[in-house]
Amino acid sequence: MEKSPDERPSRPLNEQRRTFYDENGTRHEPRRDRDRPEAARSGNSGSKPDYKPRYPHRPAADRSIDMLFGLRPIQEALSAGRTLEKIYLLRGTKNSITQEITELAKAATIPVSLVPLEKLNDLTRKNHQGAVAFVSPIDYAPLDSILAGLFEAGKTPLLLLLDRVTDVRNFGAIARNAECLGVHAIVVPSRGAAQINGDALKTSAGALNLIPVCREPNLKETISFLQHSGVQVVACTEKADTSLETASVDFTGPVAVLMGSEEDGISPEYLRLADYKVRIPMAGQIGSLNVSVASGIMLFEVLRQRLMSVDK
């Protein structure tokens, strides 16, 4: 039978309070109402309380450092050739400025999304005028120039193609793998790719400042371009019959490794275009790996074969 409140043992008030410690290990008693300034306890709006906020580590709701808002600033940024990650425009807005923004963004392969007002209000509290854009912390590189430069320098191209890898931290980890294992460039689609922001840069451990990233409007055309340029495309998929450990695929020549999203894998149309399809051997009960881990295994096999071919 449950005890009534009167029957429950009572403890002194000071034993019921928690003891807190700061980052230096100094013990502090919990803040009591009587420790606060009188204006703060009484709700007097005439003077500001002099105590610190309870959660000073929380970020501001407005991330304006990483974004532009307003039609004219975005238009000017595009005209100046500034690299933008993505542009959001208010759905149903049609005028000369929005038309120019759309045309400039298309020419620069910057994705534009037409969204409702609620989406824009979630992105910023500022007066956005129906337009918000995220600024990219990196400059995208043209794939054709990179490929031509590699061949001219006598290097064997190693590229990494990512199909719909949208998780920011996964992308950062993949970039770190790619830089460590000798990838010359990462290729992503202009739509359906992870946003390159501060989290991606941090997860990459700075690799995104070292390895070029190419943003292509159409991966199908990109695969065809690479194949016509003498680069074989190898898709990593658990549906393949060929297993990676057999070393039946030669990675010592120009190659582009194609990785897909964790949810759907590689798009069927891209799989059909690939020169080879290989799977990573598995010994456990789970049938797939995280895409960042899988990319590391694939790229290690490329590096292993290339190092062995040099030693021969």
PDB file of C-alpha atoms in Angstrom:
ATOM      1  CA  MET A   1       0.000   0.000   0.000  1.00  0.00           C
ATOM      2  CA  GLU A   2       1.409   3.368  -0.995  1.00  0.00           C
ATOM      3  CA  LYS A   3       2.300   5.694   1.822  1.00  0.00           C
ATOM      4  CA  SER A   4       0.521   8.960   2.138  1.00  0.00           C
ATOM      5  CA  PRO A   5       2.569  12.132   1.827  1.00  0.00           C
ATOM      6  CA  ASP A   6       2.402  12.604   5.601  1.00  0.00           C
ATOM      7  CA  GLU A   7       3.884   9.134   6.227  1.00  0.00           C
ATOM      8  CA  ARG A   8       6.881   9.547   3.877  1.00  0.00           C
ATOM      9  CA  PRO A   9      10.195  10.236   5.669  1.00  0.00           C
ATOM     10  CA  SER A  10      11.292  13.789   5.310  1.00  0.00           C
ATOM     11  CA  ARG A  11      14.877  14.940   4.783  1.00  0.00           C
ATOM     12  CA  PRO A  12      16.401  18.275   5.591  1.00  0.00           C
ATOM     13  CA  LEU A  13      16.188  20.695   2.717  1.00  0.00           C
ATOM     14  CA  ASN A  14      19.956  20.940   2.330  1.00  0.00           C
ATOM     15  CA  GLU A  15      20.181  17.158   1.793  1.00  0.00           C
ATOM     16  CA  GLN A  16      17.670  17.292  -1.036  1.00  0.00           C
ATOM     17  CA  ARG A  17      19.648  19.847  -3.017  1.00  0.00           C
ATOM     18  CA  ARG A  18      22.266  18.827  -5.544  1.00  0.00           C
ATOM     19  CA  THR A  19      25.861  19.933  -5.405  1.00  0.00           C
ATOM     20  CA  PHE A  20      27.278  21.337  -8.641  1.00  0.00           C
ATOM     21  CA  TYR A  21      30.834  21.606  -9.905  1.00  0.00           C
ATOM     22  CA  ASP A  22      32.256  23.896 -12.562  1.00  0.00           C
ATOM     23  CA  GLU A  23      34.847  22.986 -15.218  1.00  0.00           C
ATOM     24  CA  ASN A  24      37.651  23.573 -12.698  1.00  0.00           C
ATOM     25  CA  GLY A  25      36.189  21.149 -10.181  1.00  0.00           C
ATOM     26  CA  THR A  26      35.144  23.894  -7.766  1.00  0.00           C
ATOM     27  CA  ARG A  27      32.092  23.009  -5.691  1.00  0.00           C
ATOM     28  CA  HIS A  28      29.088  25.323  -5.857  1.00  0.00           C
ATOM     29  CA  GLU A  29      25.797  25.302  -4.060  1.00  0.00           C
ATOM     30  CA  PRO A  30      22.683  25.534  -6.256  1.00  0.00           C
ATOM     31  CA  ARG A  31      21.336  29.016  -6.903  1.00  0.00           C
ATOM     32  CA  ARG A  32      18.518  30.009  -4.609  1.00  0.00           C
ATOM     33  CA  ASP A  33      15.927  32.668  -5.255  1.00  0.00           C
ATOM     34  CA  ARG A  34      17.331  34.779  -2.445  1.00  0.00           C
ATOM     35  CA  ASP A  35      20.741  34.811  -4.211  1.00  0.00           C
ATOM     36  CA  ARG A  36      19.286  36.629  -7.202  1.00  0.00           C
ATOM     37  CA  PRO A  37      18.987  40.393  -7.474  1.00  0.00           C
ATOM     38  CA  GLU A  38      15.724  41.724  -6.170  1.00  0.00           C
ATOM     39  CA  ALA A  39      14.742  43.073  -9.606  1.00  0.00           C
ATOM     40  CA  ALA A  40      15.052  39.625 -11.135  1.00  0.00           C
ATOM     41  CA  ARG A  41      12.919  37.968  -8.441  1.00  0.00           C
ATOM     42  CA  SER A  42      10.227  40.591  -8.478  1.00  0.00           C
ATOM     43  CA  GLY A  43       9.958  40.653 -12.260  1.00  0.00           C
ATOM     44  CA  ASN A  44      10.787  44.364 -12.397  1.00  0.00           C
ATOM     45  CA  SER A  45      11.505  45.142 -16.057  1.00  0.00           C
ATOM     46  CA  GLY A  46      13.022  48.514 -15.224  1.00  0.00           C
ATOM     47  CA  SER A  47      16.450  47.041 -14.509  1.00  0.00           C
ATOM     48  CA  LYS A  48      18.301  44.085 -15.999  1.00  0.00           C
ATOM     49  CA  PRO A  49      19.404  41.226 -13.732  1.00  0.00           C
ATOM     50  CA  ASP A  50      23.155  41.034 -13.252  1.00  0.00           C
ATOM     51  CA  TYR A  51      23.362  37.235 -13.001  1.00  0.00           C
ATOM     52  CA  LYS A  52      24.558  35.106 -15.890  1.00  0.00           C
ATOM     53  CA  PRO A  53      22.084  33.258 -18.135  1.00  0.00           C
ATOM     54  CA  ARG A  54      21.395  29.685 -17.164  1.00  0.00           C
ATOM     55  CA  TYR A  55      22.475  28.202 -20.517  1.00  0.00           C
ATOM     56  CA  PRO A  56      25.233  30.462 -21.906  1.00  0.00           C
ATOM     57  CA  HIS A  57      26.484  27.656 -24.199  1.00  0.00           C
ATOM     58  CA  ARG A  58      23.338  27.548 -26.316  1.00  0.00           C
ATOM     59  CA  PRO A  59      23.867  28.949 -29.832  1.00  0.00           C
ATOM     60  CA  ALA A  60      21.842  31.857 -31.097  1.00  0.00           C
ATOM     61  CA  ALA A  61      18.749  30.936 -33.043  1.00  0.00           C
ATOM     62  CA  ASP A  62      19.897  33.037 -35.982  1.00  0.00           C
ATOM     63  CA  ARG A  63      22.922  31.632 -37.815  1.00  0.00           C
ATOM     64  CA  SER A  64      23.443  34.795 -39.877  1.00  0.00           C
ATOM     65  CA  ILE A  65      27.223  34.311 -39.950  1.00  0.00           C
ATOM     66  CA  ASP A  66      26.761  31.382 -42.348  1.00  0.00           C
ATOM     67  CA  MET A  67      23.920  32.819 -44.381  1.00  0.00           C
ATOM     68  CA  LEU A  68      22.743  35.719 -46.479  1.00  0.00           C
ATOM     69  CA  PHE A  69      19.175  36.960 -46.387  1.00  0.00           C
ATOM     70  CA  GLY A  70      17.340  39.384 -48.613  1.00  0.00           C
ATOM     71  CA  LEU A  71      16.941  39.406 -52.391  1.00  0.00           C
ATOM     72  CA  ARG A  72      19.458  42.132 -53.174  1.00  0.00           C
ATOM     73  CA  PRO A  73      22.370  40.762 -51.061  1.00  0.00           C
ATOM     74  CA  ILE A  74      21.946  37.314 -52.610  1.00  0.00           C
ATOM     75  CA  GLN A  75      21.785  38.776 -56.103  1.00  0.00           C
ATOM     76  CA  GLU A  76      24.965  40.792 -55.489  1.00  0.00           C
ATOM     77  CA  ALA A  77      26.750  37.772 -54.024  1.00  0.00           C
ATOM     78  CA  LEU A  78      25.950  35.710 -57.106  1.00  0.00           C
ATOM     79  CA  SER A  79      27.027  38.512 -59.440  1.00  0.00           C
ATOM     80  CA  ALA A  80      30.341  38.765 -57.563  1.00  0.00           C
ATOM     81  CA  GLY A  81      30.951  35.044 -57.998  1.00  0.00           C
ATOM     82  CA  ARG A  82      30.634  34.216 -54.319  1.00  0.00           C
ATOM     83  CA  THR A  83      30.211  30.486 -53.615  1.00  0.00           C
ATOM     84  CA  LEU A  84      26.819  29.687 -52.138  1.00  0.00           C
ATOM     85  CA  GLU A  85      25.763  26.303 -50.841  1.00  0.00           C
ATOM     86  CA  LYS A  86      22.012  26.591 -51.379  1.00  0.00           C
ATOM     87  CA  ILE A  87      19.358  29.242 -51.949  1.00  0.00           C
ATOM     88  CA  TYR A  88      15.818  29.247 -50.546  1.00  0.00           C
ATOM     89  CA  LEU A  89      13.220  31.477 -52.210  1.00  0.00           C
ATOM     90  CA  LEU A  90       9.660  32.136 -51.086  1.00  0.00           C
ATOM     91  CA  ARG A  91       7.291  30.046 -53.133  1.00  0.00           C
ATOM     92  CA  GLY A  92       5.094  32.071 -55.473  1.00  0.00           C
ATOM     93  CA  THR A  93       7.369  35.140 -55.582  1.00  0.00           C
ATOM     94  CA  LYS A  94       8.040  36.295 -59.145  1.00  0.00           C
ATOM     95  CA  ASN A  95       9.918  39.446 -60.023  1.00  0.00           C
ATOM     96  CA  SER A  96      13.009  40.487 -61.935  1.00  0.00           C
ATOM     97  CA  ILE A  97      15.357  39.939 -58.979  1.00  0.00           C
ATOM     98  CA  THR A  98      14.158  36.396 -58.221  1.00  0.00           C
ATOM     99  CA  GLN A  99      14.401  35.568 -61.911  1.00  0.00           C
ATOM    100  CA  GLU A 100      17.976  36.820 -62.059  1.00  0.00           C
ATOM    101  CA  ILE A 101      18.874  34.933 -58.881  1.00  0.00           C
ATOM    102  CA  THR A 102      17.494  31.731 -60.388  1.00  0.00           C
ATOM    103  CA  GLU A 103      19.402  32.201 -63.638  1.00  0.00           C
ATOM    104  CA  LEU A 104      22.698  33.037 -61.920  1.00  0.00           C
ATOM    105  CA  ALA A 105      22.314  30.108 -59.532  1.00  0.00           C
ATOM    106  CA  LYS A 106      21.625  27.706 -62.398  1.00  0.00           C
ATOM    107  CA  ALA A 107      24.745  28.890 -64.223  1.00  0.00           C
ATOM    108  CA  ALA A 108      26.802  28.319 -61.069  1.00  0.00           C
ATOM    109  CA  THR A 109      25.134  24.926 -60.323  1.00  0.00           C
ATOM    110  CA  ILE A 110      23.792  26.262 -57.024  1.00  0.00           C
ATOM    111  CA  PRO A 111      20.560  24.498 -55.987  1.00  0.00           C
ATOM    112  CA  VAL A 112      17.484  26.699 -55.514  1.00  0.00           C
ATOM    113  CA  SER A 113      14.461  25.548 -53.511  1.00  0.00           C
ATOM    114  CA  LEU A 114      11.052  27.225 -53.530  1.00  0.00           C
ATOM    115  CA  VAL A 115       9.740  26.933 -49.984  1.00  0.00           C
ATOM    116  CA  PRO A 116       6.839  28.242 -47.864  1.00  0.00           C
ATOM    117  CA  LEU A 117       7.199  31.198 -45.526  1.00  0.00           C
ATOM    118  CA  GLU A 118       7.414  28.935 -42.463  1.00  0.00           C
ATOM    119  CA  LYS A 119      10.620  27.359 -43.753  1.00  0.00           C
ATOM    120  CA  LEU A 120      12.293  30.744 -44.211  1.00  0.00           C
ATOM    121  CA  ASN A 121      11.178  31.884 -40.768  1.00  0.00           C
ATOM    122  CA  ASP A 122      12.731  28.736 -39.297  1.00  0.00           C
ATOM    123  CA  LEU A 123      16.054  29.568 -40.948  1.00  0.00           C
ATOM    124  CA  THR A 124      16.352  33.133 -39.654  1.00  0.00           C
ATOM    125  CA  ARG A 125      14.526  35.661 -37.502  1.00  0.00           C
ATOM    126  CA  LYS A 126      15.779  38.550 -39.594  1.00  0.00           C
ATOM    127  CA  ASN A 127      13.787  40.327 -42.310  1.00  0.00           C
ATOM    128  CA  HIS A 128      14.667  37.868 -45.081  1.00  0.00           C
ATOM    129  CA  GLN A 129      12.355  39.374 -47.743  1.00  0.00           C
ATOM    130  CA  GLY A 130      11.565  35.895 -49.001  1.00  0.00           C
ATOM    131  CA  ALA A 131      15.151  34.864 -49.733  1.00  0.00           C
ATOM    132  CA  VAL A 132      17.810  33.035 -47.688  1.00  0.00           C
ATOM    133  CA  ALA A 133      21.112  31.590 -48.881  1.00  0.00           C
ATOM    134  CA  PHE A 134      23.772  29.547 -47.123  1.00  0.00           C
ATOM    135  CA  VAL A 135      27.348  30.591 -47.769  1.00  0.00           C
ATOM    136  CA  SER A 136      29.758  27.778 -48.614  1.00  0.00           C
ATOM    137  CA  PRO A 137      32.988  27.665 -46.587  1.00  0.00           C
ATOM    138  CA  ILE A 138      34.818  26.229 -49.604  1.00  0.00           C
ATOM    139  CA  ASP A 139      35.075  27.030 -53.305  1.00  0.00           C
ATOM    140  CA  TYR A 140      33.958  24.252 -55.630  1.00  0.00           C
ATOM    141  CA  ALA A 141      36.363  23.166 -58.349  1.00  0.00           C
ATOM    142  CA  PRO A 142      35.567  22.327 -62.014  1.00  0.00           C
ATOM    143  CA  LEU A 143      35.931  18.590 -62.608  1.00  0.00           C
ATOM    144  CA  ASP A 144      37.133  18.854 -66.196  1.00  0.00           C
ATOM    145  CA  SER A 145      39.995  21.177 -65.194  1.00  0.00           C
ATOM    146  CA  ILE A 146      41.068  18.878 -62.364  1.00  0.00           C
ATOM    147  CA  LEU A 147      41.012  15.796 -64.584  1.00  0.00           C
ATOM    148  CA  ALA A 148      42.950  17.534 -67.351  1.00  0.00           C
ATOM    149  CA  GLY A 149      45.513  18.785 -64.832  1.00  0.00           C
ATOM    150  CA  LEU A 150      46.040  15.282 -63.410  1.00  0.00           C
ATOM    151  CA  PHE A 151      46.660  13.760 -66.833  1.00  0.00           C
ATOM    152  CA  GLU A 152      48.983  16.608 -67.823  1.00  0.00           C
ATOM    153  CA  ALA A 153      50.978  16.116 -64.607  1.00  0.00           C
ATOM    154  CA  GLY A 154      51.353  12.409 -65.340  1.00  0.00           C
ATOM    155  CA  LYS A 155      49.255  11.363 -62.330  1.00  0.00           C
ATOM    156  CA  THR A 156      46.783   8.488 -62.227  1.00  0.00           C
ATOM    157  CA  PRO A 157      43.392   9.994 -61.301  1.00  0.00           C
ATOM    158  CA  LEU A 158      41.549   8.705 -58.253  1.00  0.00           C
ATOM    159  CA  LEU A 159      38.130  10.274 -57.801  1.00  0.00           C
ATOM    160  CA  LEU A 160      35.306   9.650 -55.340  1.00  0.00           C
ATOM    161  CA  LEU A 161      31.702  10.026 -56.539  1.00  0.00           C
ATOM    162  CA  LEU A 162      28.993  10.392 -53.878  1.00  0.00           C
ATOM    163  CA  ASP A 163      25.371   9.700 -54.783  1.00  0.00           C
ATOM    164  CA  ARG A 164      22.930  11.329 -52.331  1.00  0.00           C
ATOM    165  CA  VAL A 165      25.155  11.254 -49.253  1.00  0.00           C
ATOM    166  CA  THR A 166      23.260  13.876 -47.255  1.00  0.00           C
ATOM    167  CA  ASP A 167      24.522  13.461 -43.690  1.00  0.00           C
ATOM    168  CA  VAL A 168      26.926  16.289 -42.908  1.00  0.00           C
ATOM    169  CA  ARG A 169      29.124  14.323 -40.518  1.00  0.00           C
ATOM    170  CA  ASN A 170      29.262  11.328 -42.816  1.00  0.00           C
ATOM    171  CA  PHE A 171      30.411  13.626 -45.584  1.00  0.00           C
ATOM    172  CA  GLY A 172      33.091  15.134 -43.365  1.00  0.00           C
ATOM    173  CA  ALA A 173      34.354  11.682 -42.385  1.00  0.00           C
ATOM    174  CA  ILE A 174      34.384  10.591 -46.030  1.00  0.00           C
ATOM    175  CA  ALA A 175      36.410  13.676 -46.967  1.00  0.00           C
ATOM    176  CA  ARG A 176      38.921  12.801 -44.252  1.00  0.00           C
ATOM    177  CA  ASN A 177      39.220   9.237 -45.593  1.00  0.00           C
ATOM    178  CA  ALA A 178      39.599  10.538 -49.123  1.00  0.00           C
ATOM    179  CA  GLU A 179      42.389  12.979 -48.296  1.00  0.00           C
ATOM    180  CA  CYS A 180      44.313  10.434 -46.231  1.00  0.00           C
ATOM    181  CA  LEU A 181      44.094   7.741 -48.923  1.00  0.00           C
ATOM    182  CA  GLY A 182      45.106   9.864 -51.894  1.00  0.00           C
ATOM    183  CA  VAL A 183      41.851  10.863 -53.588  1.00  0.00           C
ATOM    184  CA  HIS A 184      42.374  13.764 -55.980  1.00  0.00           C
ATOM    185  CA  ALA A 185      38.794  15.114 -55.881  1.00  0.00           C
ATOM    186  CA  ILE A 186      35.333  14.404 -54.451  1.00  0.00           C
ATOM    187  CA  VAL A 187      32.383  14.744 -56.830  1.00  0.00           C
ATOM    188  CA  VAL A 188      28.880  15.479 -55.501  1.00  0.00           C
ATOM    189  CA  PRO A 189      25.590  16.325 -57.218  1.00  0.00           C
ATOM    190  CA  SER A 190      24.271  19.865 -56.990  1.00  0.00           C
ATOM    191  CA  ARG A 191      21.034  18.473 -55.497  1.00  0.00           C
ATOM    192  CA  GLY A 192      20.713  15.765 -52.873  1.00  0.00           C
ATOM    193  CA  ALA A 193      24.137  16.244 -51.315  1.00  0.00           C
ATOM    194  CA  ALA A 194      25.229  17.118 -47.786  1.00  0.00           C
ATOM    195  CA  GLN A 195      25.517  20.795 -47.005  1.00  0.00           C
ATOM    196  CA  ILE A 196      29.156  21.734 -46.531  1.00  0.00           C
ATOM    197  CA  ASN A 197      29.185  23.778 -43.338  1.00  0.00           C
ATOM    198  CA  GLY A 198      31.154  24.140 -40.138  1.00  0.00           C
ATOM    199  CA  ASP A 199      30.157  20.669 -38.921  1.00  0.00           C
ATOM    200  CA  ALA A 200      31.394  19.081 -42.141  1.00  0.00           C
ATOM    201  CA  LEU A 201      34.689  20.971 -41.918  1.00  0.00           C
ATOM    202  CA  LYS A 202      35.186  19.948 -38.302  1.00  0.00           C
ATOM    203  CA  THR A 203      34.408  16.275 -38.942  1.00  0.00           C
ATOM    204  CA  SER A 204      36.785  16.249 -41.895  1.00  0.00           C
ATOM    205  CA  ALA A 205      39.609  17.407 -39.597  1.00  0.00           C
ATOM    206  CA  GLY A 206      40.470  20.091 -42.132  1.00  0.00           C
ATOM    207  CA  ALA A 207      40.488  17.743 -45.135  1.00  0.00           C
ATOM    208  CA  LEU A 208      37.875  19.833 -46.935  1.00  0.00           C
ATOM    209  CA  ASN A 209      40.393  22.668 -47.012  1.00  0.00           C
ATOM    210  CA  LEU A 210      42.852  20.396 -48.815  1.00  0.00           C
ATOM    211  CA  ILE A 211      40.897  18.171 -51.198  1.00  0.00           C
ATOM    212  CA  PRO A 212      38.932  19.685 -54.120  1.00  0.00           C
ATOM    213  CA  VAL A 213      35.164  19.192 -54.184  1.00  0.00           C
ATOM    214  CA  CYS A 214      33.358  19.287 -57.536  1.00  0.00           C
ATOM    215  CA  ARG A 215      29.629  20.001 -57.696  1.00  0.00           C
ATOM    216  CA  GLU A 216      28.051  18.536 -60.833  1.00  0.00           C
ATOM    217  CA  PRO A 217      24.481  19.194 -62.033  1.00  0.00           C
ATOM    218  CA  ASN A 218      24.021  15.657 -63.411  1.00  0.00           C
ATOM    219  CA  LEU A 219      25.933  12.620 -62.130  1.00  0.00           C
ATOM    220  CA  LYS A 220      24.771  10.518 -65.076  1.00  0.00           C
ATOM    221  CA  GLU A 221      26.491  12.879 -67.493  1.00  0.00           C
ATOM    222  CA  THR A 222      29.490  13.059 -65.162  1.00  0.00           C
ATOM    223  CA  ILE A 223      29.924   9.281 -65.199  1.00  0.00           C
ATOM    224  CA  SER A 224      29.725   9.270 -69.001  1.00  0.00           C
ATOM    225  CA  PHE A 225      32.290  12.096 -69.176  1.00  0.00           C
ATOM    226  CA  LEU A 226      34.716  10.212 -66.936  1.00  0.00           C
ATOM    227  CA  GLN A 227      34.380   7.010 -68.919  1.00  0.00           C
ATOM    228  CA  HIS A 228      35.017   8.809 -72.194  1.00  0.00           C
ATOM    229  CA  SER A 229      38.072  10.367 -70.526  1.00  0.00           C
ATOM    230  CA  GLY A 230      39.535   6.947 -69.759  1.00  0.00           C
ATOM    231  CA  VAL A 231      38.445   6.695 -66.128  1.00  0.00           C
ATOM    232  CA  GLN A 232      36.739   3.457 -65.091  1.00  0.00           C
ATOM    233  CA  VAL A 233      33.841   3.818 -62.651  1.00  0.00           C
ATOM    234  CA  VAL A 234      33.625   1.199 -59.885  1.00  0.00           C
ATOM    235  CA  ALA A 235      30.425   1.069 -57.827  1.00  0.00           C
ATOM    236  CA  CYS A 236      30.436  -0.218 -54.257  1.00  0.00           C
ATOM    237  CA  THR A 237      27.185  -2.088 -53.563  1.00  0.00           C
ATOM    238  CA  GLU A 238      26.164  -5.075 -51.454  1.00  0.00           C
ATOM    239  CA  LYS A 239      24.167  -6.306 -54.475  1.00  0.00           C
ATOM    240  CA  ALA A 240      27.327  -7.033 -56.489  1.00  0.00           C
ATOM    241  CA  ASP A 241      28.505 -10.580 -57.206  1.00  0.00           C
ATOM    242  CA  THR A 242      32.196  -9.647 -57.159  1.00  0.00           C
ATOM    243  CA  SER A 243      33.735  -9.357 -53.693  1.00  0.00           C
ATOM    244  CA  LEU A 244      36.450  -6.825 -52.969  1.00  0.00           C
ATOM    245  CA  GLU A 245      38.957  -9.250 -51.423  1.00  0.00           C
ATOM    246  CA  THR A 246      39.285 -11.226 -54.675  1.00  0.00           C
ATOM    247  CA  ALA A 247      41.149  -8.264 -56.210  1.00  0.00           C
ATOM    248  CA  SER A 248      39.522  -9.091 -59.551  1.00  0.00           C
ATOM    249  CA  VAL A 249      39.076  -5.369 -60.290  1.00  0.00           C
ATOM    250  CA  ASP A 250      42.229  -3.507 -61.219  1.00  0.00           C
ATOM    251  CA  PHE A 251      42.445  -0.200 -59.362  1.00  0.00           C
ATOM    252  CA  THR A 252      45.916   0.752 -60.550  1.00  0.00           C
ATOM    253  CA  GLY A 253      44.616   2.735 -63.537  1.00  0.00           C
ATOM    254  CA  PRO A 254      42.450   5.876 -63.592  1.00  0.00           C
ATOM    255  CA  VAL A 255      39.432   5.107 -61.422  1.00  0.00           C
ATOM    256  CA  ALA A 256      36.388   6.749 -59.856  1.00  0.00           C
ATOM    257  CA  VAL A 257      34.847   4.998 -56.840  1.00  0.00           C
ATOM    258  CA  LEU A 258      31.076   5.430 -56.657  1.00  0.00           C
ATOM    259  CA  MET A 259      29.395   5.328 -53.218  1.00  0.00           C
ATOM    260  CA  GLY A 260      25.665   5.623 -52.507  1.00  0.00           C
ATOM    261  CA  SER A 261      23.424   6.767 -49.692  1.00  0.00           C
ATOM    262  CA  GLU A 262      22.860   4.644 -46.597  1.00  0.00           C
ATOM    263  CA  GLU A 263      19.108   4.592 -47.162  1.00  0.00           C
ATOM    264  CA  ASP A 264      18.892   3.575 -50.829  1.00  0.00           C
ATOM    265  CA  GLY A 265      22.436   2.846 -51.921  1.00  0.00           C
ATOM    266  CA  ILE A 266      23.452   3.824 -55.443  1.00  0.00           C
ATOM    267  CA  SER A 267      20.724   4.836 -57.878  1.00  0.00           C
ATOM    268  CA  PRO A 268      19.882   2.013 -60.318  1.00  0.00           C
ATOM    269  CA  GLU A 269      20.654   4.182 -63.358  1.00  0.00           C
ATOM    270  CA  TYR A 270      24.159   4.865 -62.038  1.00  0.00           C
ATOM    271  CA  LEU A 271      24.691   1.190 -61.243  1.00  0.00           C
ATOM    272  CA  ARG A 272      23.873   0.287 -64.833  1.00  0.00           C
ATOM    273  CA  LEU A 273      26.469   2.762 -66.071  1.00  0.00           C
ATOM    274  CA  ALA A 274      29.280   1.569 -63.789  1.00  0.00           C
ATOM    275  CA  ASP A 275      32.109  -0.400 -65.372  1.00  0.00           C
ATOM    276  CA  TYR A 276      32.407  -2.687 -62.350  1.00  0.00           C
ATOM    277  CA  LYS A 277      30.365  -3.462 -59.251  1.00  0.00           C
ATOM    278  CA  VAL A 278      32.000  -4.821 -56.108  1.00  0.00           C
ATOM    279  CA  ARG A 279      30.829  -5.584 -52.592  1.00  0.00           C
ATOM    280  CA  ILE A 280      32.688  -5.454 -49.305  1.00  0.00           C
ATOM    281  CA  PRO A 281      32.810  -8.921 -47.660  1.00  0.00           C
ATOM    282  CA  MET A 282      30.837  -9.135 -44.437  1.00  0.00           C
ATOM    283  CA  ALA A 283      31.138 -11.637 -41.576  1.00  0.00           C
ATOM    284  CA  GLY A 284      28.531 -10.303 -39.129  1.00  0.00           C
ATOM    285  CA  GLN A 285      24.739 -10.330 -39.064  1.00  0.00           C
ATOM    286  CA  ILE A 286      24.274  -6.687 -40.114  1.00  0.00           C
ATOM    287  CA  GLY A 287      24.217  -6.500 -43.892  1.00  0.00           C
ATOM    288  CA  SER A 288      25.696  -3.058 -44.515  1.00  0.00           C
ATOM    289  CA  LEU A 289      28.294  -0.578 -43.311  1.00  0.00           C
ATOM    290  CA  ASN A 290      28.142   3.135 -42.659  1.00  0.00           C
ATOM    291  CA  VAL A 291      29.001   4.875 -45.928  1.00  0.00           C
ATOM    292  CA  SER A 292      32.008   6.640 -44.417  1.00  0.00           C
ATOM    293  CA  VAL A 293      33.431   3.315 -43.215  1.00  0.00           C
ATOM    294  CA  ALA A 294      32.678   1.629 -46.553  1.00  0.00           C
ATOM    295  CA  SER A 295      34.391   4.425 -48.464  1.00  0.00           C
ATOM    296  CA  GLY A 296      37.489   4.020 -46.315  1.00  0.00           C
ATOM    297  CA  ILE A 297      37.645   0.287 -47.067  1.00  0.00           C
ATOM    298  CA  MET A 298      37.194   0.837 -50.812  1.00  0.00           C
ATOM    299  CA  LEU A 299      39.813   3.571 -50.979  1.00  0.00           C
ATOM    300  CA  PHE A 300      42.278   1.489 -48.946  1.00  0.00           C
ATOM    301  CA  GLU A 301      42.019  -1.290 -51.532  1.00  0.00           C
ATOM    302  CA  VAL A 302      42.802   1.215 -54.263  1.00  0.00           C
ATOM    303  CA  LEU A 303      45.843   2.468 -52.359  1.00  0.00           C
ATOM    304  CA  ARG A 304      46.970  -1.085 -51.524  1.00  0.00           C
ATOM    305  CA  GLN A 305      46.939  -2.172 -55.165  1.00  0.00           C
ATOM    306  CA  ARG A 306      48.731   0.974 -56.293  1.00  0.00           C
ATOM    307  CA  LEU A 307      51.460   0.627 -53.681  1.00  0.00           C
ATOM    308  CA  MET A 308      51.967  -3.020 -54.571  1.00  0.00           C
ATOM    309  CA  SER A 309      52.216  -2.199 -58.282  1.00  0.00           C
ATOM    310  CA  VAL A 310      54.965   0.345 -57.526  1.00  0.00           C
ATOM    311  CA  ASP A 311      56.973  -2.216 -55.526  1.00  0.00           C
ATOM    312  CA  LYS A 312      56.954  -4.749 -58.348  1.00  0.00           C
TER     313      LYS A 312
END
